[in-house]
Coordinates of C-alpha atoms and ligand atoms in Angstrom, one line a residue:
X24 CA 0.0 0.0 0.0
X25 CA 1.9 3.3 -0.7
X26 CA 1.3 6.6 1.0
X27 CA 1.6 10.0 -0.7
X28 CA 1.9 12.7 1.4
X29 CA 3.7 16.6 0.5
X30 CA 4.7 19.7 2.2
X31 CA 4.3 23.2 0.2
X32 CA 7.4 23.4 -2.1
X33 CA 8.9 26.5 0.1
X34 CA 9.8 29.8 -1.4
X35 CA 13.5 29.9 -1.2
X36 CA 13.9 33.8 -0.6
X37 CA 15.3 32.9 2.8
X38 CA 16.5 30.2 4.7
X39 CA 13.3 27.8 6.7
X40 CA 11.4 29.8 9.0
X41 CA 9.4 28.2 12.1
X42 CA 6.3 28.2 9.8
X43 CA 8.4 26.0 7.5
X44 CA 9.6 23.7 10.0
X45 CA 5.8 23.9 11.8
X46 CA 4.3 22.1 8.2
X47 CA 7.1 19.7 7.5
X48 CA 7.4 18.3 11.0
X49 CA 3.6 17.7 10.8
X50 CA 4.2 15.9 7.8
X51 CA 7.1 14.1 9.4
X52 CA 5.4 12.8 11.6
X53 CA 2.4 11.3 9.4
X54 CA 5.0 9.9 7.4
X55 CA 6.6 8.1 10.3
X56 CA 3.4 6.7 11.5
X57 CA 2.4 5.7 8.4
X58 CA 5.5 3.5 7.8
X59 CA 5.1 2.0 11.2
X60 CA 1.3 0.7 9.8
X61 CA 3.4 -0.8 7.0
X62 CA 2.6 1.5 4.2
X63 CA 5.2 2.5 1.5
X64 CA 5.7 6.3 2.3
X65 CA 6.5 8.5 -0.3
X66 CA 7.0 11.8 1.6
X67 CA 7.7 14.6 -0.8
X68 CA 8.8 18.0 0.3
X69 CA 11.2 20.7 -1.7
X70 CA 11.7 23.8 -2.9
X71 CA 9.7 26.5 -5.2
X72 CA 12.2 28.5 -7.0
X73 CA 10.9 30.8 -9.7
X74 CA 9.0 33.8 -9.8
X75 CA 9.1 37.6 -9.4
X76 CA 9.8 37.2 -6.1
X77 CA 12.8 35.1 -6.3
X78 CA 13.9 37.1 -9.4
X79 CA 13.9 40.5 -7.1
X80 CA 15.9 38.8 -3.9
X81 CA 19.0 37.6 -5.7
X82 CA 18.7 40.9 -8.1
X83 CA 19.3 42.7 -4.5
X84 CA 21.9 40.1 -3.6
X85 CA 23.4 41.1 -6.6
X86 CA 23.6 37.7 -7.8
X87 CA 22.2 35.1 -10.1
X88 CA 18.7 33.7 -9.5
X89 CA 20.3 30.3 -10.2
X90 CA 23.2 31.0 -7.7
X91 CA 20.5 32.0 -5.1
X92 CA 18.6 29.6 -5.2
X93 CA 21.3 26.7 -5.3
X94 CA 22.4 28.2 -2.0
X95 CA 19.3 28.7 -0.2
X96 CA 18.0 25.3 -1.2
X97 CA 21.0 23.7 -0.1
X98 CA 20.3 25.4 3.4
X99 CA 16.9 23.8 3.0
X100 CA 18.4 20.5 2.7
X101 CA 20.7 20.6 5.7
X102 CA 17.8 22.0 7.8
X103 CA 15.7 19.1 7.0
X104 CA 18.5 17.1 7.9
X105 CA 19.1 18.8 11.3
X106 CA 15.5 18.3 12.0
X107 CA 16.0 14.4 11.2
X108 CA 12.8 14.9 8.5
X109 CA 12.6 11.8 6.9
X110 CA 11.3 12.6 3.7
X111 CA 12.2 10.6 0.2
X112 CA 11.3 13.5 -2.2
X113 CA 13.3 16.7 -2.4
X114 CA 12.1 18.5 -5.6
X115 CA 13.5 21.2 -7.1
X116 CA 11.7 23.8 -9.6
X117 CA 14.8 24.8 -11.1
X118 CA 15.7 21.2 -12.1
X119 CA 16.0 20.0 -15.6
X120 CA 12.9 17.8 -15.3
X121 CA 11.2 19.8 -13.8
X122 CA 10.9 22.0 -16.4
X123 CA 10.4 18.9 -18.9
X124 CA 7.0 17.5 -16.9
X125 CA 5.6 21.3 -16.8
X126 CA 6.1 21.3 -20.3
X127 CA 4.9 18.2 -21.3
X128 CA 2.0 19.4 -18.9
X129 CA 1.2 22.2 -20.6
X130 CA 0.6 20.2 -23.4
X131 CA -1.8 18.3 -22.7
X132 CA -3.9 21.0 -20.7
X133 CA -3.5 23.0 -24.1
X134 CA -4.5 19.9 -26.0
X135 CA -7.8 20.1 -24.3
X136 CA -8.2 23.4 -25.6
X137 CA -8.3 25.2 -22.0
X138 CA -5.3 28.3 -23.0
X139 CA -5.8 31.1 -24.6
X140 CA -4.5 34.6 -24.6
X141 CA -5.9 37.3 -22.9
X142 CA -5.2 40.3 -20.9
X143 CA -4.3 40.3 -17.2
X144 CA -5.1 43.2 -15.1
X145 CA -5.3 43.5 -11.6
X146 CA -3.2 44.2 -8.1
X147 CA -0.8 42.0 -7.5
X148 CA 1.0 40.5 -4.2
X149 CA 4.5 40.0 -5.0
X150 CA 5.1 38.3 -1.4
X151 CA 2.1 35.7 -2.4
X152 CA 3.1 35.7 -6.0
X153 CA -1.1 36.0 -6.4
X154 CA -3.8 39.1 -7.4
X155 CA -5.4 40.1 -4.9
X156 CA -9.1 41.8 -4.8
X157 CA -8.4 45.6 -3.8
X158 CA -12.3 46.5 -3.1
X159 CA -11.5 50.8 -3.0
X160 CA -8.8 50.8 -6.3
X161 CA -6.1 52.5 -3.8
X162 CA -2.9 52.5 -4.6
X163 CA -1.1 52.1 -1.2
X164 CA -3.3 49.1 -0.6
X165 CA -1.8 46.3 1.8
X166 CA -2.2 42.9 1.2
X167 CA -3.8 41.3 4.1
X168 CA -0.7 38.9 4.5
X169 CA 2.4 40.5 4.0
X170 CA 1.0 44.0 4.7
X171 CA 3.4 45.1 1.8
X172 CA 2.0 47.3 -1.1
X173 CA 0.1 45.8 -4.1
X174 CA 1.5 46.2 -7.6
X175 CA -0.7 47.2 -10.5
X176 CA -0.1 44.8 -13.4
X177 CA -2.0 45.0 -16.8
X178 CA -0.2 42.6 -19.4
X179 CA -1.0 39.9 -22.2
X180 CA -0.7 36.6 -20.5
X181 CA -1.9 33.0 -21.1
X182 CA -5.0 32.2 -19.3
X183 CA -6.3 28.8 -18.2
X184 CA -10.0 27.7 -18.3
X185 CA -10.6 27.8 -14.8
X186 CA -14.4 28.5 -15.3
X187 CA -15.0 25.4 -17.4
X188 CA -14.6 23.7 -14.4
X189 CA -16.9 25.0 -12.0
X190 CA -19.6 22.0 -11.7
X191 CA -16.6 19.6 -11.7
X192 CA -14.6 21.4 -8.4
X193 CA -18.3 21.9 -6.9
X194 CA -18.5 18.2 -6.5
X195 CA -14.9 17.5 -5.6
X196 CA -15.7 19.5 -2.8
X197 CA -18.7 18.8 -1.7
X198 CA -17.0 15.6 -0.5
X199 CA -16.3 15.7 3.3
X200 CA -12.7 14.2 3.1
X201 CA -11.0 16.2 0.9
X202 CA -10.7 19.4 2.5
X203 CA -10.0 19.8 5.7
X204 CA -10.2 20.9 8.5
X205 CA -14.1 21.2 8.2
X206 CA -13.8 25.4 8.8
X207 CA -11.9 25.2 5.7
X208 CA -14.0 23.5 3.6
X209 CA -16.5 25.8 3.8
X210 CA -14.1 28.9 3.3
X211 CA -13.8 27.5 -0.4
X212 CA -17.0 26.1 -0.7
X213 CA -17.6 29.6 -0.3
X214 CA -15.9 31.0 -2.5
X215 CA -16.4 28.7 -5.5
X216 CA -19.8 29.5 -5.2
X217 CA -19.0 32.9 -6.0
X218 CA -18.3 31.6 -9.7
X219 CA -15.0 31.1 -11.2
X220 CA -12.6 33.0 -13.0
X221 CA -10.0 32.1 -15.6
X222 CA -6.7 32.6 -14.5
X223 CA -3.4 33.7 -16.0
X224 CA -0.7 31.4 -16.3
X225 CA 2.5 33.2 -17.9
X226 CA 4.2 36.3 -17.5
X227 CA 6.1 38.4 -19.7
X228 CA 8.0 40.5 -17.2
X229 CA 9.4 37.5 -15.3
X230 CA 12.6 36.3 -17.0
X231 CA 13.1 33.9 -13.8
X232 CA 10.8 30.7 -14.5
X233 CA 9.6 28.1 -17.5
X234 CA 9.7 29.7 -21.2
X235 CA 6.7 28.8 -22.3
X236 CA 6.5 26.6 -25.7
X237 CA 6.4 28.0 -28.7
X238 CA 5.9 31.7 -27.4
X239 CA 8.2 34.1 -27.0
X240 CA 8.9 36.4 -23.7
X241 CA 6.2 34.3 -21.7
X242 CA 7.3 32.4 -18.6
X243 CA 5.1 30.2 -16.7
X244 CA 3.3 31.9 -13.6
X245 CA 5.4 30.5 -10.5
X246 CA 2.2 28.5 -9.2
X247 CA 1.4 26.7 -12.2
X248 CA 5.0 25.9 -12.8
X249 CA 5.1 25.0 -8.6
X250 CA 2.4 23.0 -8.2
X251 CA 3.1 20.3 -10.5
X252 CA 6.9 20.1 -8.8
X253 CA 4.6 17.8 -6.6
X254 CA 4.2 15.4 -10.4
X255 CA 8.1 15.7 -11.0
X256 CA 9.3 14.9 -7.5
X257 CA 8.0 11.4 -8.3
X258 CA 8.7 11.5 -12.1
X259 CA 12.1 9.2 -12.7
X260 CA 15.7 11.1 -12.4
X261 CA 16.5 11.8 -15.9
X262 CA 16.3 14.9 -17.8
X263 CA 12.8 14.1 -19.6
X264 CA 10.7 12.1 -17.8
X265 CA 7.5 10.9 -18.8
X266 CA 4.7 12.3 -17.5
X267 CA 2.8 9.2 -17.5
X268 CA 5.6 7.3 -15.8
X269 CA 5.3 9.7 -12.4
X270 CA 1.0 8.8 -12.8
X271 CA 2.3 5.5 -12.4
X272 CA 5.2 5.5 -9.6
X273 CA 2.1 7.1 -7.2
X274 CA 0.3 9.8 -8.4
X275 CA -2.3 11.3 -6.7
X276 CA -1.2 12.6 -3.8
X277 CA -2.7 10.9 -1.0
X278 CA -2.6 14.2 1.0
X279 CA -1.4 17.9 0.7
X280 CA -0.4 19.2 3.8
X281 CA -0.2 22.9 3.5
X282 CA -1.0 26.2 5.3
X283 CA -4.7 28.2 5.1
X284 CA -3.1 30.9 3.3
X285 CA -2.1 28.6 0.0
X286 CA -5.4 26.5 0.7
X287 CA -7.1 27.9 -3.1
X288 CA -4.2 27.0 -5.3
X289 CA -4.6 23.4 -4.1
X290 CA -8.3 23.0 -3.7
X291 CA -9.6 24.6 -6.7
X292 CA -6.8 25.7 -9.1
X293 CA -4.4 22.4 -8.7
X294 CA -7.5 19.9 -9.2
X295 CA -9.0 21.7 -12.5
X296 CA -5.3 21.7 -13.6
X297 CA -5.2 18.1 -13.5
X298 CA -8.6 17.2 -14.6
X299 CA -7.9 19.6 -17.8
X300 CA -4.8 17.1 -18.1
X301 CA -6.4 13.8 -17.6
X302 CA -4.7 13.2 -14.0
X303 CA -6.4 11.9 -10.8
X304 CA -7.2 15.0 -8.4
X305 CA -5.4 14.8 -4.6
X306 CA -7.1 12.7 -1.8
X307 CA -6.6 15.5 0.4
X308 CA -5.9 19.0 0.7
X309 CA -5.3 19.9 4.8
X310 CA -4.8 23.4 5.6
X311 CA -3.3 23.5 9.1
X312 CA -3.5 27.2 10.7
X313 CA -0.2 29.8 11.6
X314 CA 2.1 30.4 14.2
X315 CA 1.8 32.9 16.1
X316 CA 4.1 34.2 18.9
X317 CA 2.9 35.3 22.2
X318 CA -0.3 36.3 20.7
X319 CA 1.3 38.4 17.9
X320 CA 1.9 37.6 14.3
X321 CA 5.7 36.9 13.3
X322 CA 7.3 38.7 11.2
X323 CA 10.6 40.1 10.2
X324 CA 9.4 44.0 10.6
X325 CA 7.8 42.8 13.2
X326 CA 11.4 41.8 15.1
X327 CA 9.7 38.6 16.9
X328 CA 10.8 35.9 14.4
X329 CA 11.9 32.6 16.3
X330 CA 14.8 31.2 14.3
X331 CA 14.2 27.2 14.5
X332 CA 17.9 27.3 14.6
X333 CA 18.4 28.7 17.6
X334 CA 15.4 26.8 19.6
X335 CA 17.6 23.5 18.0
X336 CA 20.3 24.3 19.3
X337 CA 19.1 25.5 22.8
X338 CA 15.8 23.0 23.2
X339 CA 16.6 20.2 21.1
X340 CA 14.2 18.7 18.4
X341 CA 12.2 16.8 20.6
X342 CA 10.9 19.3 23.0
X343 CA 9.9 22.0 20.1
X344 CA 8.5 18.9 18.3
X345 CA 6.3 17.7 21.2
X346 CA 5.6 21.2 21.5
X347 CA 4.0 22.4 18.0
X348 CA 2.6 18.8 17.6
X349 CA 1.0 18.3 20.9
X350 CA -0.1 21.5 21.9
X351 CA -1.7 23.1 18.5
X352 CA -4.4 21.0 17.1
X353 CA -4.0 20.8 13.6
X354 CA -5.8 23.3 11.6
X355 CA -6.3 26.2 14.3
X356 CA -3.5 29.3 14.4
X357 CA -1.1 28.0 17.0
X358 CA 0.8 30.0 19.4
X359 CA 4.5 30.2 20.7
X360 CA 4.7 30.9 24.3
X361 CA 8.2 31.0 26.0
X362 CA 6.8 30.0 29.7
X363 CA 4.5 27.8 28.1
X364 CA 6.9 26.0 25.8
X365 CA 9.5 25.3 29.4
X366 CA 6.1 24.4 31.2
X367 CA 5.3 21.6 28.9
X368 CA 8.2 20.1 28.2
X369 CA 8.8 20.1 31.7
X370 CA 5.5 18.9 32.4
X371 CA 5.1 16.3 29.9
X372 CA 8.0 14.9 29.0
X373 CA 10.2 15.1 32.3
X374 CA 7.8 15.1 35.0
X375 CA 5.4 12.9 33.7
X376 CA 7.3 10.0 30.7
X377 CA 10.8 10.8 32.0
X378 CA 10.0 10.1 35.9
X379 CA 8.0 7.6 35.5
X380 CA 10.9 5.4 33.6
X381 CA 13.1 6.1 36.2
X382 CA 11.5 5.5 38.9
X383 CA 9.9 2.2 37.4
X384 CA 13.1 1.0 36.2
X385 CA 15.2 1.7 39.2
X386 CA 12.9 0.3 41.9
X387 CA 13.2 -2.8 39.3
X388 CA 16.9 -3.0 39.3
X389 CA 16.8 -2.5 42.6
X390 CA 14.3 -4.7 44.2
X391 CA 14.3 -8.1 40.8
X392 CA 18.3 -8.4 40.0
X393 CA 18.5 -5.7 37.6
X394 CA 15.7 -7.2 35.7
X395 CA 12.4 -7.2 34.4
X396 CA 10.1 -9.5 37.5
X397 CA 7.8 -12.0 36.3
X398 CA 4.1 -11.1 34.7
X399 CA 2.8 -14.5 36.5
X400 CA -0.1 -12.9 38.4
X401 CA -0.8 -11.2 35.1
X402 CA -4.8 -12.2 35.4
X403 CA -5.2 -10.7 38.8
X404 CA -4.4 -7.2 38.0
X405 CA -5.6 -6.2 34.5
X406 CA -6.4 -2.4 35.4
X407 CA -3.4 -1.0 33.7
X408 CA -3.8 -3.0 30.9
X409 CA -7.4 -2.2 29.8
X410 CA -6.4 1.1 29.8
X411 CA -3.4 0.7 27.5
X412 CA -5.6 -1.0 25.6
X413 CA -8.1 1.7 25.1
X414 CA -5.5 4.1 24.8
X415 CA -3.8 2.3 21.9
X416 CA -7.3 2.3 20.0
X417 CA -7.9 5.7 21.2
X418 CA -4.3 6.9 19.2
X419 CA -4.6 5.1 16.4
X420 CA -8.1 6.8 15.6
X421 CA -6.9 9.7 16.5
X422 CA -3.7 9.2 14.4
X423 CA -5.6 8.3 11.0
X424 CA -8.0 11.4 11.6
X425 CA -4.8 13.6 11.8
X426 CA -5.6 14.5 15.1
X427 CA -2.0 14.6 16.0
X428 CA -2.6 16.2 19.6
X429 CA -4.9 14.2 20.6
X430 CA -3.1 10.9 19.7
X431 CA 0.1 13.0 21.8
X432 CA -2.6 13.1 24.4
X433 CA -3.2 10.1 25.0
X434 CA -0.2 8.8 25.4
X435 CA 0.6 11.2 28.1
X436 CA -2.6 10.3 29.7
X437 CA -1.5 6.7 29.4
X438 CA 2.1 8.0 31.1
X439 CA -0.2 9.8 34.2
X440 CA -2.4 6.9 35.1
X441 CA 0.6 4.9 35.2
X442 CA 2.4 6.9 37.6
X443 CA -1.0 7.4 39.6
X444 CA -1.5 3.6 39.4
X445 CA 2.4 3.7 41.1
X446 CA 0.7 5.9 43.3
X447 CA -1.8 3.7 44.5
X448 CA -0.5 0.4 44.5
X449 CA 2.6 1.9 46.6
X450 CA 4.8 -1.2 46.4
X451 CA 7.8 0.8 48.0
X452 CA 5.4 -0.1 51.0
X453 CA 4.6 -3.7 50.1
X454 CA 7.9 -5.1 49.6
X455 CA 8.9 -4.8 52.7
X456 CA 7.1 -8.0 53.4
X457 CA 8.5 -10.7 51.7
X458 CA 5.0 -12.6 51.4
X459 CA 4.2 -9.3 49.4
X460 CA 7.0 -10.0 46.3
X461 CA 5.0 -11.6 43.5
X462 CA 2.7 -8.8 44.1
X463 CA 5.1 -6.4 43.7
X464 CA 6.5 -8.3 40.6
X465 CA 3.3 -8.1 39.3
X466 CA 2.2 -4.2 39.6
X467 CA 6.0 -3.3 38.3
X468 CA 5.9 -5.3 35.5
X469 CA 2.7 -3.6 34.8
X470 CA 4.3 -0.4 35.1
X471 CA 7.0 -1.3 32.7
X472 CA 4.8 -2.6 30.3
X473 CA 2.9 0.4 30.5
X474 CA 5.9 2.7 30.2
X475 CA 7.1 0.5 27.1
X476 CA 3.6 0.9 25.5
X477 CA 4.2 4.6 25.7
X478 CA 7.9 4.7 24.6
X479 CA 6.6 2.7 21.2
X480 CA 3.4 5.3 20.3
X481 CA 5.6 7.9 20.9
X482 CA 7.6 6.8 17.7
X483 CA 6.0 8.8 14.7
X484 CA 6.2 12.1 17.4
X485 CA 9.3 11.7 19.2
X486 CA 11.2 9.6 17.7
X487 CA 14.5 10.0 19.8
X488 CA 12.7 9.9 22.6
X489 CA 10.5 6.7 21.9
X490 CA 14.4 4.6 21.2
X491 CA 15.9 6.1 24.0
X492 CA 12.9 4.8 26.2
X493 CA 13.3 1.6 24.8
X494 CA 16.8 1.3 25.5
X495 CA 16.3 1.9 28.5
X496 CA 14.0 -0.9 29.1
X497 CA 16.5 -2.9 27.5
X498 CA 14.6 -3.0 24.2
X499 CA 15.5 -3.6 20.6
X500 CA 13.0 -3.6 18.4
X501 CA 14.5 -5.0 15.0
X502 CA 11.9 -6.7 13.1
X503 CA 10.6 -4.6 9.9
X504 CA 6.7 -3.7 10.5
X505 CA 6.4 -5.6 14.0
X506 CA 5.6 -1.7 15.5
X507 CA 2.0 -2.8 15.5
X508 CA 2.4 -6.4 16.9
X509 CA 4.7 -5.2 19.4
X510 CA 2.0 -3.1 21.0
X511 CA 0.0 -5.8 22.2
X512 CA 0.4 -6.5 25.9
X513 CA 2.8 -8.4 27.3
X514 CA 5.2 -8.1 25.1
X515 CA 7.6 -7.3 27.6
X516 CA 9.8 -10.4 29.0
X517 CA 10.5 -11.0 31.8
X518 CA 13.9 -11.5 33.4
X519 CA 15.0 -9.8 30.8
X520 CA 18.0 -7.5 31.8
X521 CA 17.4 -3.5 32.6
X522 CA 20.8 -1.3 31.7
X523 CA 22.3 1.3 33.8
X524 CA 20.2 4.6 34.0
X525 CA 20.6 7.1 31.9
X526 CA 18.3 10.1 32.1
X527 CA 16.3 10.2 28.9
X528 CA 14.7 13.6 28.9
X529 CA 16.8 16.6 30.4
X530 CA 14.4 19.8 32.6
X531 CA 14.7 22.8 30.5
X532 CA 15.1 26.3 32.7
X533 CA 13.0 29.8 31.8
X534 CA 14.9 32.3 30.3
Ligands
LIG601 N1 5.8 28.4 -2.7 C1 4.5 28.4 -2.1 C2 3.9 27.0 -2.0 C3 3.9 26.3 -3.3 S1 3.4 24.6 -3.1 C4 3.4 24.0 -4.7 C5 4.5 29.0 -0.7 N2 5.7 29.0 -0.1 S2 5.9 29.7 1.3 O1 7.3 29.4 1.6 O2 5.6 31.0 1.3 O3 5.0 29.0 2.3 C6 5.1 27.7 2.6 C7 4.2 27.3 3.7 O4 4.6 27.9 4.9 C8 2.8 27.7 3.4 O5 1.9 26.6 3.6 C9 2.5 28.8 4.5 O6 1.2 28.8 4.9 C10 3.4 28.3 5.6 N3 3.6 29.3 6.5 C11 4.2 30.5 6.3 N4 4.2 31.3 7.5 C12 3.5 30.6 8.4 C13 3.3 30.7 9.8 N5 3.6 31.8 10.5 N6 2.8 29.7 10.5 C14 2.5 28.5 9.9 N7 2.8 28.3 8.6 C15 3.0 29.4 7.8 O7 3.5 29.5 -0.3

């Protein structure tokens, strides 16, 4: 069974912001689970590289477009790589075939007589590389986004049939599954209703993107020529692929995982595309919400940026992981709180999982010979264990709905009841009667279980975590796509020999 999933193909005008890094560790982490159910991933993410806006950076660098764009999607690379993304798929719109499948592309969308030539005019968003309505005509209008300027623009460009499609994208939508979040939907359903308009699809003041075939001074519009890198990051490594071959080695996408902001151009204009071509539309179009920080929109005039770099280096990728995936639910604007941020990680990952490993493990080692005690009295006690149970279900509902917090949720509810089930039981108390010891055996191998259950479902999330957990249960879990068996209970054996400690989450301290 193979699994497509994509990140937007990021502008490279600068190096990966937090926004970046939000969307592509979201999609990480899908991937990741997905594997671990035993599908064949194909996680594509990359890099969108023409354009007017990529034209005027590097022209202000003072360097080539090409030049710029080698360099900044290099950083791309290595920040992907930093962030331990485990994508497949790094396409680039500057590449060779790239350029081949828009062509070939173009073709066939021209074949089924949906371009013609027309006049563009309207206000234009250079930062969104989109027009933009401009309700009182004003010059100094902002755009809503980048709350830079609009630019007038009234040229001859190539436009695609968009309104020949309207009945066709007013079903696609209708169905439930394919946008998402719900909210979202009905933002689009919205505005299709509203009819819709042909749009232009070449430039002729943009020498920075895809000649078009066969007509001279027009380049391809940056989104048309962007949205099919999604088509080419499957396509085969050589300089003309077919198109066809791509449809076979996975198209469609099984989901596009992008922000609100891009959420048209992959509903409605992406989908038409590709019908007008003869291509499957996407299975899904999610449009997760922004970052935010304390409360305030980032931004570089803004001075509040957060440079992932610098929370790498100082948090580490597992805490701003857990962090963005556990406490935003996908789809709503999100927030970056410093005090919050220390809080949680504190909180969650070494109050609650971190503690409760060490404790369980050491009273272990201490009390059984270093090892794991016997599960004999397994029957007796089942407490723990219908709630693992439940929780398991619970996450892997969760998981397929991409719920990603709650599935983060319930494991940390799985990690609290264990602890309060430590609580209860108090075997520090009961072992000091001997009669007492395969009662104790029993409630700590519960606890270890438990804690391995939640070590293994933290996998797809933290995934540094999850192995360091496991070794320190003395784990190794080797066998391809046993994930899923190996979260049935009991899977823990016992004698079996605990290492030395080693603390697996460190406490992070406020600013
Ligand atoms: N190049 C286009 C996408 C083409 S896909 C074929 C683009 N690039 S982008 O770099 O500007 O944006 C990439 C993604 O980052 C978008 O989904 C955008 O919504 C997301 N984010 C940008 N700022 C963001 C936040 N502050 N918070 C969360 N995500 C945001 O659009």
């Amino acid at each position: 069974m193979s699994f497509v999933i994509t990140t937007p193909l990021y502008y490279v005008n600068d190096k990966p912001h937090l926004g970046s890094i939000y969307t592509t560790l979201i999609c990480d982490s899908i991937a990741r689970y997905k594997r671990l159910t035993g599908a064949d991933v194909i996680f594509i993410t990359g890099v969108d590289e023409h354009g007017l806006k990529i034209q005027r950076t590097a022209k202000n660098k003072g360097v080539e477009p090409q030049f710029h764009c080698d360099e900044i999607s290099d950083i791309f690379k290595q920040n992907w790589k930093n962030w331990d993304i485990t994508h497949n798929k790094f396409v680039r719109t500057s590449s060779q075939k790239h350029e081949y499948i828009v062509k070939e592309f173009y073709n066939r969308v021209k074949k089924s007589d949906d371009i013609y030539m027309g006049v563009q005019k309207g206000w234009y968003c250079v930062g969104c590389e989109e027009f933009k309505d401009n309700p009182d005509n004003s010059p100094t209008h902002k755009c809503p986004i980048h709350q830079k300027t609009l630019e007038w623009k009234n040229e001859e460009n190539l436009f695609f049939k968009l309104s020949k499609y309207q009945s066709q994208i007013e079903e696609l939508i209708k169905e439930p599954a394919f946008i998402q979040p719900k909210e979202r939907r009905n933002e689009i359903i919205n505005f299709v209703s509203k009819g819709l308009k042909d749009f232009s699809i070449s430039r002729t003041n943009v020498s920075w993107g895809i000649s078009v075939p066969d007509i001279d001074n027009h380049t391809f519009y940056v989104w048309f020529d962007a949205l099919l890198g999604y088509v080419s990051a499957i396509s085969l490594d050589m300089k003309e692929p077919s198109l066809d071959e791509s449809i076979d080695n996975g198209w469609p996408a099984d989901i596009h995982l992008i922000g609100k902001d891009i959420l048209r151009f992959h509903a409605v204009y992406w989908p038409a595309m590709l019908i007008s071509a003869g291509m499957k539309v996407p299975k899904k179009v999610y449009g997760h919400g922004f970052l935010t920080r304390e409360g305030q929109k980032m931004g570089k005039s803004l001075g509040n940026v957060l440079d992932p770099d610098i929370l790498l280096s100082k948090y580490g990728k597992e805490a701003v992981r857990w962090y963005l995936l556990k406490d935003i639910t996908l789809g709503q604007d999100g927030d970056f709180q410093n005090k919050r941020f220390v809080d949680i990680i504190n909180n969650d990952l070494a109050n609650t999982i971190g503690n409760l490993l060490n404790r369980t493990s050491s009273m272990s080692r201490k009390w059984f010979d270093n090892r794991v005690p016997s599960n004999e009295m397994l029957s007796k006690d089942n407490s723990l264990e219908l709630y693992a149970k439940k929780t398991v279900e619970n996450y892997f509902r969760h998981f397929n709905s991409y719920e990603l917090d709650l599935a983060a949720n319930v494991i940390l509810s799985l990690a609290i009841n264990t602890n309060l089930y430590l609580n209860e039981k108090q075997p520090w108390t009961l072992i000091k009667d001997e009669k007492n010891i395969p009662l104790v055996s029993n409630i700590i191998y519960n606890v270890l279980e438990s804690t391995r259950i939640v070590g293994l479902l933290l996998l797809p999330i933290l995934p540094n975590l999850s192995s360091k957990i496991d070794q320190q249960l003395g784990l190794l879990y080797n066998e391809k796509g046993s994930w899923k068996k190996q979260l049935d209970w009991g899977k823990l054996i016992h004698e079996s020999i605990l290492p030395a400690p080693n603390p697996v989450i460190e406490k992070l301290e406020y600013e």
